CSV table of C-alpha atoms in Angstrom, one decimal:
chain,number,residue,atom,x,y,z
A,15,MET,CA,-3.5,11.2,-9.0
A,16,SER,CA,-4.7,7.8,-8.0
A,17,THR,CA,-1.3,7.3,-5.7
A,18,ARG,CA,-2.1,10.8,-4.0
A,19,TYR,CA,-5.7,9.6,-3.3
A,20,SER,CA,-4.7,6.2,-2.1
A,21,THR,CA,-2.2,7.8,0.3
A,22,GLN,CA,-4.7,10.3,1.4
A,23,LEU,CA,-7.3,7.4,2.2
A,24,GLN,CA,-4.3,5.4,4.1
A,25,SER,CA,-3.6,8.4,6.2
A,26,SER,CA,-7.3,9.1,7.0
A,27,ALA,CA,-7.8,5.4,7.9
A,28,ILE,CA,-4.8,5.5,10.2
A,29,THR,CA,-5.9,8.6,12.1
A,30,SER,CA,-9.3,7.0,12.4
A,31,ILE,CA,-7.8,4.0,13.9
A,32,THR,CA,-5.5,6.0,16.1
A,33,VAL,CA,-8.7,8.0,17.4
A,34,SER,CA,-10.6,5.1,18.1
A,35,SER,CA,-7.8,3.1,19.6
A,36,SER,CA,-7.3,6.4,21.7
A,37,SER,CA,-10.9,6.5,22.6
A,38,SER,CA,-11.0,2.8,23.6
A,39,LEU,CA,-7.8,3.1,25.7
A,40,ASP,CA,-9.3,6.2,27.5
A,41,SER,CA,-12.5,4.2,28.2
A,42,THR,CA,-10.5,1.2,29.6
A,43,THR,CA,-8.3,3.7,31.7
A,44,ARG,CA,-11.6,5.1,33.2
A,45,ASP,CA,-12.9,1.8,33.9
A,46,ASP,CA,-9.4,0.7,35.5
A,47,ASN,CA,-9.6,3.9,37.5
A,48,ARG,CA,-13.1,3.1,38.7
A,49,HIS,CA,-11.9,-0.4,39.5
A,50,ILE,CA,-9.1,1.0,41.4
A,51,ASP,CA,-11.1,3.6,43.3
A,52,SER,CA,-13.5,0.8,44.4
A,53,ASP,CA,-10.6,-1.3,45.5
A,54,PHE,CA,-9.3,1.5,47.6
A,55,ASN,CA,-12.7,2.1,49.0
A,56,THR,CA,-13.1,-1.6,50.0
A,57,ARG,CA,-9.4,-1.6,51.4
A,58,ASP,CA,-10.6,1.5,53.5
A,59,SER,CA,-13.6,-0.2,54.8
A,60,SER,CA,-11.5,-3.7,55.2
A,61,PRO,CA,-10.9,-5.2,58.8
A,62,SER,CA,-7.0,-4.2,58.2
A,63,SER,CA,-7.9,-0.4,58.4
A,64,PHE,CA,-10.2,-1.3,61.7
A,65,LEU,CA,-7.2,-2.9,63.1
A,66,MET,CA,-4.9,0.0,62.1
A,67,ARG,CA,-7.4,2.5,63.9
A,68,LEU,CA,-7.4,0.2,67.0
A,69,ALA,CA,-3.7,0.0,66.9
A,70,MET,CA,-3.4,3.8,66.8
A,71,ARG,CA,-6.0,4.4,69.6
A,72,VAL,CA,-4.0,1.7,71.7
A,73,SER,CA,-0.8,3.3,71.3
A,74,ARG,CA,-2.1,6.5,72.2
A,75,ALA,CA,-3.8,5.4,75.1
A,76,ARG,CA,-2.5,6.8,78.7
A,77,TRP,CA,-2.1,3.4,80.2
A,78,PHE,CA,0.0,2.1,77.3
A,79,ILE,CA,2.2,5.5,77.5
A,80,PHE,CA,2.5,4.9,81.2
A,81,LEU,CA,3.5,1.1,80.5
A,82,ARG,CA,6.3,2.3,78.1
A,83,ARG,CA,7.7,4.9,80.8
A,84,VAL,CA,7.8,2.1,83.2
A,85,PHE,CA,9.5,0.0,80.8
A,86,HIS,CA,12.1,2.7,79.8
A,87,TYR,CA,12.6,3.7,83.3
A,88,GLN,CA,13.5,0.0,84.3
A,89,ASN,CA,15.6,-0.8,81.3
A,90,GLY,CA,16.9,2.6,80.2
A,91,SER,CA,20.4,4.1,80.7
A,92,ARG,CA,21.1,5.6,84.0
A,93,SER,CA,22.1,8.9,82.4
A,94,ASP,CA,18.3,9.4,80.9
A,95,LEU,CA,15.9,7.6,83.1
A,96,GLY,CA,13.7,11.0,83.7
A,97,THR,CA,11.1,11.1,86.3
A,98,ASN,CA,9.9,8.1,88.2
A,99,PRO,CA,6.6,6.9,86.9
A,100,PHE,CA,5.9,5.3,90.2
A,101,ASP,CA,5.8,8.6,91.8
A,102,SER,CA,3.0,10.1,89.8
A,103,VAL,CA,-0.4,10.6,91.6
A,104,THR,CA,-2.4,8.3,89.4
A,105,TRP,CA,-0.2,5.5,90.3
A,106,MET,CA,-0.2,6.6,94.1
A,107,VAL,CA,-3.9,6.5,93.9
A,108,SER,CA,-4.2,3.1,92.5
A,109,GLU,CA,-1.6,1.9,95.3
A,110,LEU,CA,-3.9,3.4,97.7
A,111,VAL,CA,-6.8,1.6,96.5
A,112,ALA,CA,-5.5,-1.8,96.3
A,113,LEU,CA,-3.9,-1.4,99.7
A,114,LEU,CA,-6.9,-0.3,101.3
A,115,LEU,CA,-9.0,-3.1,99.4
A,116,GLN,CA,-6.5,-5.6,100.5
A,117,ILE,CA,-6.7,-4.5,104.3
A,118,THR,CA,-10.5,-4.6,104.2
A,119,VAL,CA,-10.9,-8.0,102.7
A,120,ILE,CA,-8.2,-9.4,105.2
A,121,THR,CA,-9.9,-7.7,108.3
A,122,THR,CA,-13.4,-8.8,107.5
A,123,THR,CA,-12.3,-12.5,106.7
A,124,LEU,CA,-10.4,-12.6,110.0
A,125,ALA,CA,-13.4,-11.3,111.8
A,126,LEU,CA,-15.8,-13.7,110.1
A,127,SER,CA,-13.7,-16.9,110.4
A,128,LYS,CA,-13.0,-16.9,114.3
A,129,ASN,CA,-14.4,-20.4,114.6
A,130,GLU,CA,-12.0,-22.0,111.9
A,131,ARG,CA,-9.4,-24.3,113.3
A,132,PRO,CA,-6.7,-24.6,110.5
A,133,ILE,CA,-3.8,-27.2,110.8
A,134,TRP,CA,-1.0,-24.7,109.8
A,135,PRO,CA,-0.6,-21.3,111.2
A,136,VAL,CA,-2.5,-19.6,108.2
A,137,ARG,CA,-4.1,-17.1,110.7
A,138,LEU,CA,-0.6,-15.9,111.7
A,139,TRP,CA,0.7,-15.6,108.0
A,140,ILE,CA,-2.5,-13.5,106.9
A,141,THR,CA,-2.0,-11.1,110.1
A,142,GLY,CA,1.6,-10.7,109.2
A,143,TYR,CA,0.6,-9.9,105.5
A,144,ASN,CA,-2.1,-7.4,107.0
A,145,VAL,CA,0.8,-5.7,109.3
A,146,GLY,CA,3.0,-5.4,106.0
A,147,CYS,CA,0.2,-3.8,104.1
A,148,LEU,CA,-0.4,-1.4,106.9
A,149,LEU,CA,3.3,-0.5,107.0
A,150,ASN,CA,3.3,0.0,103.1
A,151,LEU,CA,0.2,2.3,103.6
A,152,MET,CA,2.4,4.3,106.0
A,153,LEU,CA,5.3,4.5,103.5
A,154,LEU,CA,2.7,5.6,100.6
A,155,TYR,CA,1.9,8.5,102.8
A,156,GLY,CA,5.2,9.5,103.3
A,157,ARG,CA,5.9,9.3,99.6
A,158,TYR,CA,3.1,11.5,98.9
A,159,ARG,CA,4.0,14.1,101.6
A,160,GLN,CA,7.6,14.2,100.0
A,161,GLN,CA,6.4,14.5,96.6
A,162,SER,CA,4.1,17.4,97.5
A,163,GLN,CA,6.7,19.2,99.5
A,164,GLY,CA,9.1,18.9,96.6
A,165,ASN,CA,6.7,21.0,94.6
A,166,GLY,CA,6.1,23.7,97.2
A,167,PHE,CA,7.1,27.2,97.2
A,168,SER,CA,10.8,28.4,97.0
A,169,PHE,CA,12.9,29.7,99.8
A,170,GLY,CA,16.2,31.3,100.4
A,171,ASP,CA,19.6,29.9,100.0
A,172,ILE,CA,20.4,28.6,103.5
A,173,GLU,CA,16.9,27.2,103.8
A,174,GLN,CA,16.8,25.7,100.5
A,175,GLN,CA,20.2,23.9,101.3
A,176,GLN,CA,18.8,22.7,104.7
A,177,ARG,CA,15.6,21.6,103.1
A,178,SER,CA,17.4,19.6,100.4
A,179,ARG,CA,19.5,18.0,103.2
A,180,GLU,CA,16.4,16.8,105.0
A,181,GLU,CA,14.7,15.7,101.7
A,182,THR,CA,17.9,13.5,100.9
A,183,ARG,CA,17.9,12.1,104.5
A,184,CYS,CA,14.2,11.4,104.1
A,185,SER,CA,14.7,9.8,100.7
A,186,HIS,CA,17.4,7.6,101.9
A,187,LEU,CA,15.3,6.5,104.9
A,188,MET,CA,12.2,5.7,102.7
A,189,ASN,CA,14.4,3.8,100.3
A,190,ARG,CA,15.5,1.5,103.1
A,191,CYS,CA,12.2,1.1,104.3
A,192,ARG,CA,10.9,0.0,101.0
A,193,THR,CA,13.6,-2.2,100.6
A,194,SER,CA,13.2,-4.0,103.8
A,195,LEU,CA,9.3,-4.2,103.2
A,196,GLU,CA,9.9,-5.8,99.8
A,197,LEU,CA,12.4,-8.3,101.4
A,198,PHE,CA,9.7,-9.2,104.0
A,199,PHE,CA,7.0,-9.6,101.3
A,200,ALA,CA,9.5,-11.9,99.4
A,201,ILE,CA,10.2,-14.1,102.4
A,202,TRP,CA,6.5,-14.2,103.5
A,203,PHE,CA,5.6,-15.0,100.0
A,204,VAL,CA,7.8,-18.0,99.8
A,205,VAL,CA,6.6,-19.1,103.4
A,206,GLY,CA,3.0,-18.8,102.3
A,207,ASN,CA,3.7,-21.0,99.2
A,208,VAL,CA,5.4,-23.7,101.3
A,209,TRP,CA,2.5,-23.9,103.9
A,210,VAL,CA,-0.3,-23.7,101.2
A,211,PHE,CA,0.8,-26.1,98.7
A,212,ASP,CA,2.4,-28.7,101.0
A,213,SER,CA,0.1,-31.9,101.5
A,214,ARG,CA,1.2,-32.2,105.1
A,215,PHE,CA,-0.4,-28.6,106.1
A,216,GLY,CA,-3.5,-29.3,104.1
A,217,SER,CA,-6.5,-27.4,105.9
A,218,PHE,CA,-9.0,-26.5,103.4
A,219,HIS,CA,-11.7,-28.4,105.1
A,220,TYR,CA,-10.8,-27.2,108.5
A,221,ALA,CA,-10.5,-23.4,107.3
A,222,PRO,CA,-11.9,-22.9,103.9
A,223,ASN,CA,-12.2,-19.1,104.2
A,224,LEU,CA,-8.9,-18.6,105.3
A,225,HIS,CA,-7.3,-21.0,102.8
A,226,VAL,CA,-9.1,-19.3,99.9
A,227,LEU,CA,-7.9,-15.8,101.1
A,228,CYS,CA,-4.5,-17.1,101.5
A,229,ILE,CA,-4.4,-18.4,98.0
A,230,SER,CA,-6.0,-15.2,96.5
A,231,LEU,CA,-3.2,-13.1,98.3
A,232,LEU,CA,-0.5,-15.6,97.0
A,233,ALA,CA,-1.9,-15.2,93.4
A,234,TRP,CA,-1.7,-11.5,93.6
A,235,ASN,CA,1.6,-11.2,94.8
A,236,ALA,CA,2.6,-13.7,92.1
A,237,LEU,CA,1.2,-11.3,89.5
A,238,CYS,CA,3.0,-8.4,90.8
A,239,TYR,CA,6.3,-10.1,91.0
A,240,SER,CA,5.6,-11.2,87.4
A,241,PHE,CA,4.8,-7.7,86.1
A,242,PRO,CA,8.1,-6.9,84.6
A,243,PHE,CA,8.3,-10.4,82.9
A,244,LEU,CA,4.8,-9.5,81.6
A,245,LEU,CA,6.0,-6.0,80.5
A,246,PHE,CA,8.7,-7.2,78.5
A,247,LEU,CA,6.7,-9.8,76.7
A,248,LEU,CA,4.0,-7.1,75.8
A,249,LEU,CA,6.4,-4.4,74.7
A,250,CYS,CA,9.2,-6.6,73.1
A,251,CYS,CA,7.4,-9.6,71.8
A,252,VAL,CA,3.7,-8.8,71.1
A,253,VAL,CA,3.9,-5.2,70.1
A,254,PRO,CA,6.3,-5.8,67.5
A,255,LEU,CA,4.6,-8.8,66.0
A,256,ILE,CA,1.4,-6.4,65.8
A,257,SER,CA,3.4,-3.6,64.3
A,258,SER,CA,5.0,-5.9,61.8
A,259,PHE,CA,1.6,-7.1,60.7
A,260,LEU,CA,-0.2,-3.8,60.4
A,261,GLY,CA,2.7,-1.8,59.2
A,262,TYR,CA,2.3,0.8,62.1
A,263,ASN,CA,5.1,1.1,64.8
A,264,MET,CA,3.1,1.2,68.2
A,265,ASN,CA,6.0,2.3,70.2
A,266,ILE,CA,6.4,5.6,68.3
A,267,GLY,CA,2.8,6.4,68.1
A,268,SER,CA,1.6,8.8,71.0
A,269,SER,CA,-0.9,11.6,71.6
A,270,ASP,CA,2.0,14.0,71.8
A,271,LYS,CA,3.5,13.2,68.5
A,272,GLY,CA,0.6,12.3,66.3
A,273,ALA,CA,-1.7,14.9,64.4
A,274,SER,CA,-5.3,15.0,64.8
A,275,ASP,CA,-7.8,14.7,62.0
A,276,ASP,CA,-8.7,18.2,61.9
A,277,GLN,CA,-5.0,19.2,61.6
A,278,ILE,CA,-4.6,16.9,58.8
A,279,SER,CA,-7.9,17.9,56.9
A,280,SER,CA,-7.0,21.7,57.1
A,281,LEU,CA,-3.8,21.2,55.1
A,282,PRO,CA,-4.4,22.0,51.3
A,283,SER,CA,-4.8,18.9,48.5
A,284,TRP,CA,-5.5,18.7,45.1
A,285,LYS,CA,-5.3,16.0,42.3
A,286,TYR,CA,-2.2,16.0,40.5
A,287,LYS,CA,-1.7,16.6,36.8
A,288,LEU,CA,0.6,15.9,34.3
A,289,ILE,CA,1.5,19.0,32.3
A,290,ASP,CA,3.9,19.3,29.3
A,291,GLU,CA,7.0,21.1,29.6
A,292,THR,CA,6.0,23.8,26.8
A,293,SER,CA,3.2,24.9,29.0
A,294,GLY,CA,3.4,27.8,31.2
A,295,SER,CA,4.7,28.4,34.7
A,296,ASP,CA,2.0,26.4,36.3
A,297,SER,CA,3.8,23.3,35.1
A,298,ALA,CA,6.7,24.2,37.3
A,299,GLN,CA,4.3,23.8,40.5
A,300,ALA,CA,3.2,20.4,39.3
A,301,THR,CA,6.7,18.9,38.5
A,302,ASP,CA,8.7,20.4,41.4
A,303,ASP,CA,8.3,17.1,43.4
A,304,PRO,CA,8.3,14.2,40.7
A,305,GLU,CA,7.9,11.5,43.3
A,306,CYS,CA,6.6,10.9,46.8
A,307,CYS,CA,9.5,10.4,49.2
A,308,ILE,CA,7.4,8.2,51.4
A,309,CYS,CA,6.7,5.4,49.1
A,310,LEU,CA,9.3,6.3,46.5
A,311,ALA,CA,6.8,6.4,43.6
A,312,LYS,CA,6.4,8.9,40.8
A,313,TYR,CA,3.2,11.0,40.7
A,314,LYS,CA,0.6,9.9,38.5
A,315,ASP,CA,-2.2,11.8,36.6
A,316,LYS,CA,-5.2,12.5,38.9
A,317,GLU,CA,-3.5,11.2,42.2
A,318,GLU,CA,-4.5,13.1,45.3
A,319,VAL,CA,-1.3,14.9,46.6
A,320,ARG,CA,-1.1,17.1,49.9
A,321,LYS,CA,0.9,20.0,50.6
A,322,LEU,CA,2.6,20.8,54.0
A,323,PRO,CA,3.4,24.1,55.5
A,324,CYS,CA,7.0,23.7,54.7
A,325,SER,CA,6.1,23.4,50.7
A,326,HIS,CA,7.0,19.8,50.6
A,327,ARG,CA,4.3,17.5,48.6
A,328,PHE,CA,3.5,13.9,49.2
A,329,HIS,CA,0.7,11.6,48.4
A,330,LEU,CA,-2.3,12.2,50.2
A,331,LYS,CA,-2.7,8.6,51.7
A,332,CYS,CA,1.0,8.5,52.5
A,333,VAL,CA,1.3,11.5,54.4
A,334,ASP,CA,-1.8,11.4,56.2
A,335,GLN,CA,-0.9,7.9,57.6
A,336,TRP,CA,2.7,9.4,58.4
A,337,LEU,CA,1.2,12.5,60.1
A,338,ARG,CA,-1.2,10.3,62.3
A,339,ILE,CA,2.0,8.8,63.8
A,340,ILE,CA,4.2,11.9,63.9
A,341,SER,CA,3.1,15.4,63.5
A,342,SER,CA,6.1,16.8,61.4
A,343,CYS,CA,7.4,16.6,57.8
A,344,PRO,CA,9.3,13.5,56.6
A,345,LEU,CA,11.8,15.7,54.9
A,346,CYS,CA,12.6,18.7,57.0
A,347,LYS,CA,11.0,17.6,60.3
A,348,GLN,CA,9.0,20.8,60.5
A,349,ASP,CA,6.3,20.4,63.1
A,350,LEU,CA,2.7,21.2,62.0
A,351,PRO,CA,1.0,24.1,63.5
A,352,ASN,CA,-1.5,23.6,66.2
């Protein structure tokens, strides 16, 4: 009887110890979960999240998408160049504004500096540059007219063939004119650099307005000639460094591929629950996907999970970041509904 009584006391003590330990473990896990939630909240409000949102906005901006199109058109394969981005209406309007601004500034400066007497023929160089801008303006008008005629109505077969022949002739002629103009501006740029930066032709004190105008035009041409190199540095050096630092590929993100916040929030989500195998059929729904294929980590209890229309499940934070870059499932590549 005494041995039975002592064993009962020992078993009751063990059960009390296990209950107390389990309660203490529950309290510690709750505290840990609170600390983890607070850490996640602080991470969301950290400067890295702000930089991530800024990088997403930059990668989806129209000017960044246009720069990537230009880089792909200049350096891509000949079989997949696509449409010429320099023939778009936005680029033509920007070219028109730049040409009109240069012609206006040159004409005004030449009219106001009649009394200046430079040593080297700076007036001749500026006049030649102004004539080149006028010819480039006429070429721009021809490009715009050709582009508008290409988007016109369809004609018959014979008329269509004649029209295509005329368009090919006009395109060849415009390409030759553009090549000759580029060659003229390149030679004129070299001549202007020799005359401006040679000490024997120093004429700043005799013609300050013309000298400043010439230096400004040379700087503008130097920026235009270095545009491909600057674009290469931006997309092949700066952007990959930022992408590796933030963990977000800016070259992939675009307004066409990423999903909006409203589309992401409309998808169903819940907190994951670990259910025993002996329970009912609801356990099958919770244990279909034992791990997230994005981060390759198993689901834990009370973790937020999001379900896509293709019935694939992922961590909420993982799939939200994925959908902001590409609006399709990481497994089956099914697109999200609009």
